[in-house]
Tab-separated table of C-alpha atoms in Angstrom:
chain	number	residue	atom	x	y	z
A	1	MET	CA	116.744	157.545	64.255
A	2	LYS	CA	113.243	156.703	65.382
A	3	LYS	CA	111.756	153.336	66.358
A	4	ASP	CA	108.067	153.015	67.164
A	5	ILE	CA	107.009	149.798	68.878
A	6	ILE	CA	103.671	148.251	69.829
A	7	LEU	CA	103.772	145.616	72.587
A	8	ALA	CA	100.775	143.346	73.059
A	9	GLY	CA	99.608	140.434	75.158
A	10	VAL	CA	97.260	139.636	77.985
A	11	GLY	CA	97.526	140.183	81.705
A	12	GLY	CA	100.302	138.264	83.420
A	13	GLN	CA	102.438	137.628	80.333
A	14	GLY	CA	105.058	140.249	81.110
A	15	VAL	CA	104.304	142.770	78.349
A	16	LEU	CA	105.086	145.736	80.577
A	17	SER	CA	108.346	144.116	81.715
A	18	ILE	CA	109.400	143.858	78.062
A	19	ALA	CA	108.592	147.535	77.599
A	20	ALA	CA	110.547	148.434	80.748
A	21	ILE	CA	113.643	146.511	79.673
A	22	ILE	CA	113.701	147.977	76.176
A	23	ALA	CA	113.043	151.475	77.560
A	24	GLN	CA	115.787	151.212	80.196
A	25	ALA	CA	118.261	149.805	77.691
A	26	ALA	CA	117.399	152.612	75.269
A	27	VAL	CA	118.012	155.244	77.953
A	28	SER	CA	121.331	153.578	78.810
A	29	VAL	CA	122.547	154.152	75.242
A	30	GLY	CA	121.384	157.766	75.168
A	31	LEU	CA	118.055	157.460	73.371
A	32	LEU	CA	114.928	159.362	74.312
A	33	VAL	CA	111.905	157.264	75.320
A	34	ARG	CA	108.152	157.849	75.538
A	35	GLN	CA	105.727	155.153	76.630
A	36	SER	CA	101.998	154.686	77.070
A	37	GLU	CA	100.191	151.655	78.520
A	38	VAL	CA	96.670	150.253	78.529
A	39	HIS	CA	96.068	147.418	80.948
A	40	GLY	CA	92.516	147.615	82.165
A	41	MET	CA	91.217	144.262	83.452
A	42	ALA	CA	94.676	142.814	82.872
A	43	GLN	CA	94.473	140.899	86.146
A	44	ARG	CA	91.599	138.920	84.622
A	45	GLY	CA	93.391	137.934	81.423
A	46	GLY	CA	92.398	141.058	79.533
A	47	ALA	CA	94.432	142.711	76.825
A	48	VAL	CA	97.606	144.619	77.679
A	49	LEU	CA	98.976	147.146	75.205
A	50	ALA	CA	101.992	149.421	75.358
A	51	HIS	CA	103.208	152.015	72.902
A	52	LEU	CA	106.967	152.544	73.111
A	53	ARG	CA	108.750	155.201	71.094
A	54	LEU	CA	112.540	155.477	70.907
A	55	SER	CA	114.425	158.273	69.188
A	56	ASP	CA	117.650	160.220	69.175
A	57	THR	CA	115.659	163.452	68.770
A	58	GLY	CA	112.496	164.804	70.387
A	59	ILE	CA	109.334	162.684	70.493
A	60	ALA	CA	106.100	164.653	70.152
A	61	SER	CA	103.598	162.083	71.477
A	62	ASP	CA	103.428	158.956	73.619
A	63	LEU	CA	101.263	157.182	71.053
A	64	VAL	CA	102.375	155.412	67.875
A	65	PRO	CA	100.165	156.471	64.948
A	66	GLN	CA	98.269	153.813	63.001
A	67	GLY	CA	100.433	152.588	60.151
A	68	GLY	CA	103.549	153.925	61.843
A	69	ALA	CA	104.870	151.069	64.007
A	70	ASP	CA	108.265	149.755	63.015
A	71	LEU	CA	107.782	146.715	65.219
A	72	ILE	CA	105.019	144.757	66.952
A	73	ILE	CA	106.115	142.465	69.773
A	74	SER	CA	103.363	140.146	70.941
A	75	MET	CA	103.177	137.495	73.607
A	76	GLU	CA	100.239	135.831	71.871
A	77	PRO	CA	99.272	135.281	68.196
A	78	VAL	CA	95.752	136.755	68.213
A	79	GLU	CA	96.919	139.796	70.158
A	80	SER	CA	99.580	140.396	67.502
A	81	LEU	CA	96.909	140.525	64.787
A	82	ARG	CA	94.713	142.841	66.859
A	83	TYR	CA	97.225	145.660	66.314
A	84	THR	CA	98.365	145.137	62.723
A	85	ALA	CA	96.615	148.381	61.707
A	86	TRP	CA	99.467	150.098	63.555
A	87	LEU	CA	102.202	148.262	61.627
A	88	ALA	CA	104.061	150.203	58.944
A	89	PRO	CA	104.269	148.430	55.548
A	90	GLU	CA	107.950	147.656	56.132
A	91	GLY	CA	107.477	146.933	59.842
A	92	ALA	CA	108.275	143.640	61.595
A	93	LEU	CA	105.763	141.443	63.432
A	94	VAL	CA	107.349	139.292	66.163
A	95	THR	CA	105.085	136.982	68.144
A	96	ALA	CA	105.163	134.030	70.481
A	97	ALA	CA	103.647	130.980	68.783
A	98	GLU	CA	101.651	129.742	71.754
A	99	PRO	CA	98.019	130.863	72.049
A	100	PHE	CA	96.596	132.123	75.330
A	101	ILE	CA	93.112	130.658	75.090
A	102	ASN	CA	90.942	132.767	77.377
A	103	ILE	CA	87.801	132.827	75.235
A	104	PRO	CA	85.549	129.905	74.192
A	105	ASP	CA	85.660	130.745	70.475
A	106	TYR	CA	89.394	131.251	70.069
A	107	PRO	CA	90.129	131.266	66.309
A	108	ASP	CA	91.833	128.339	64.557
A	109	ILE	CA	95.479	128.723	65.571
A	110	ALA	CA	96.749	127.330	62.248
A	111	VAL	CA	94.872	130.069	60.383
A	112	ILE	CA	96.171	132.726	62.769
A	113	LEU	CA	99.796	131.602	62.393
A	114	LYS	CA	99.438	131.428	58.595
A	115	THR	CA	98.111	134.990	58.574
A	116	ILE	CA	101.098	136.149	60.639
A	117	ALA	CA	103.510	134.253	58.388
A	118	ASP	CA	102.123	136.153	55.389
A	119	PHE	CA	103.451	139.467	56.728
A	120	PRO	CA	106.579	140.499	54.804
A	121	VAL	CA	108.754	140.667	57.923
A	122	ASN	CA	107.693	138.278	60.652
A	123	ARG	CA	109.041	136.008	63.356
A	124	ILE	CA	106.945	133.348	65.064
A	125	VAL	CA	108.888	132.071	68.041
A	126	ASP	CA	108.297	128.941	70.137
A	127	ALA	CA	108.810	131.102	73.176
A	128	ALA	CA	107.463	128.717	75.830
A	129	ALA	CA	109.766	125.903	74.713
A	130	LEU	CA	112.768	128.232	74.650
A	131	ALA	CA	111.988	129.563	78.129
A	132	LYS	CA	111.824	125.976	79.368
A	133	GLU	CA	115.156	125.271	77.661
A	134	ALA	CA	116.591	128.308	79.453
A	135	GLY	CA	115.548	126.741	82.741
A	136	LEU	CA	112.787	129.168	83.707
A	137	THR	CA	109.319	128.764	82.201
A	138	ARG	CA	108.370	132.270	83.368
A	139	ALA	CA	111.086	133.768	81.135
A	140	VAL	CA	108.900	133.680	78.011
A	141	ASN	CA	108.923	137.477	77.893
A	142	MET	CA	112.739	137.524	77.915
A	143	VAL	CA	112.690	135.106	74.963
A	144	MET	CA	110.538	137.663	73.183
A	145	VAL	CA	112.941	140.514	74.006
A	146	GLY	CA	115.651	138.412	72.380
A	147	ALA	CA	113.472	137.609	69.363
A	148	ALA	CA	112.742	141.305	68.888
A	149	SER	CA	116.332	142.416	69.462
A	150	PRO	CA	117.458	142.200	65.793
A	151	PHE	CA	114.834	144.884	65.060
A	152	LEU	CA	115.806	147.222	67.901
A	153	PRO	CA	118.319	150.094	67.704
A	154	ILE	CA	120.018	148.758	70.849
A	155	ARG	CA	122.887	146.305	70.791
A	156	SER	CA	122.506	142.960	72.566
A	157	PRO	CA	125.079	143.680	75.332
A	158	SER	CA	123.045	146.702	76.452
A	159	LEU	CA	119.848	144.653	76.538
A	160	GLU	CA	121.595	141.825	78.433
A	161	ALA	CA	123.031	144.306	80.951
A	162	THR	CA	119.563	145.737	81.533
A	163	ILE	CA	118.121	142.257	82.029
A	164	ALA	CA	120.899	141.435	84.503
A	165	ALA	CA	120.255	144.658	86.431
A	166	MET	CA	116.501	144.028	86.510
A	167	PHE	CA	117.000	140.609	88.085
A	168	ALA	CA	120.032	141.522	90.232
A	169	SER	CA	118.035	141.311	93.450
A	170	LYS	CA	116.878	137.761	92.649
A	171	ASP	CA	118.714	134.481	92.979
A	172	PRO	CA	121.665	134.498	90.509
A	173	SER	CA	120.160	131.490	88.749
A	174	VAL	CA	117.085	133.589	87.868
A	175	ALA	CA	119.210	136.293	86.242
A	176	GLU	CA	121.202	133.695	84.323
A	177	ALA	CA	118.068	131.917	83.113
A	178	ASN	CA	116.590	135.214	81.900
A	179	LYS	CA	119.787	136.102	80.020
A	180	LYS	CA	119.833	132.624	78.486
A	181	ALA	CA	116.177	133.035	77.479
A	182	PHE	CA	117.068	136.344	75.813
A	183	ASN	CA	119.866	134.721	73.825
A	184	LEU	CA	117.745	131.737	72.780
A	185	GLY	CA	115.078	134.131	71.510
A	186	ARG	CA	117.651	136.130	69.584
A	187	ILE	CA	119.070	132.990	67.967
A	188	ALA	CA	115.576	131.767	67.055
A	189	ALA	CA	114.723	135.067	65.390
A	190	THR	CA	117.977	135.036	63.455
A	191	LYS	CA	117.397	131.463	62.232
A	192	GLU	CA	113.872	132.394	61.160
A	193	GLY	CA	115.258	135.338	59.251
A	194	ALA	CA	117.746	133.088	57.489
A	195	LYS	CA	114.989	130.888	55.991
């Protein structure tokens, strides 16, 4: 088993937290993990990229080859399209629907979402609304972990346990809101897949 993942977004969206949760959950179920990150200028809204490779056998490199990603998880629609050259033909593209408009000539969002919807396996998730429904607007990245979970080789209880452990030092309501966000994202991705 091998699962190569590209994670994308901009600074402050929690891309690296998503990578950390998936990586820790993968280790907890006995998988090997390699990860690489690029987050230069992230504090100023710049692009954040992580390569995450999971396998039950050895992993030769930290980097996912172009055309080899089984999954792209993106916190932002344009950032998801930036890395489609890495997506395998049968790979899944999972993105938050809400744009992060940090440039004056941000492309037409309707065109961007239509382009994403044309990928054979895709999920466009109203992540901000689901995080708000979970009771914590900052939990958008946990919504996206949930939305990506049907495509991961890790069962939901292991991901939920990792989320709970990550937020164990916080107020219990924060941990509960993040777990709820995860589950709302998972349900949304499943409904999308049922269309």
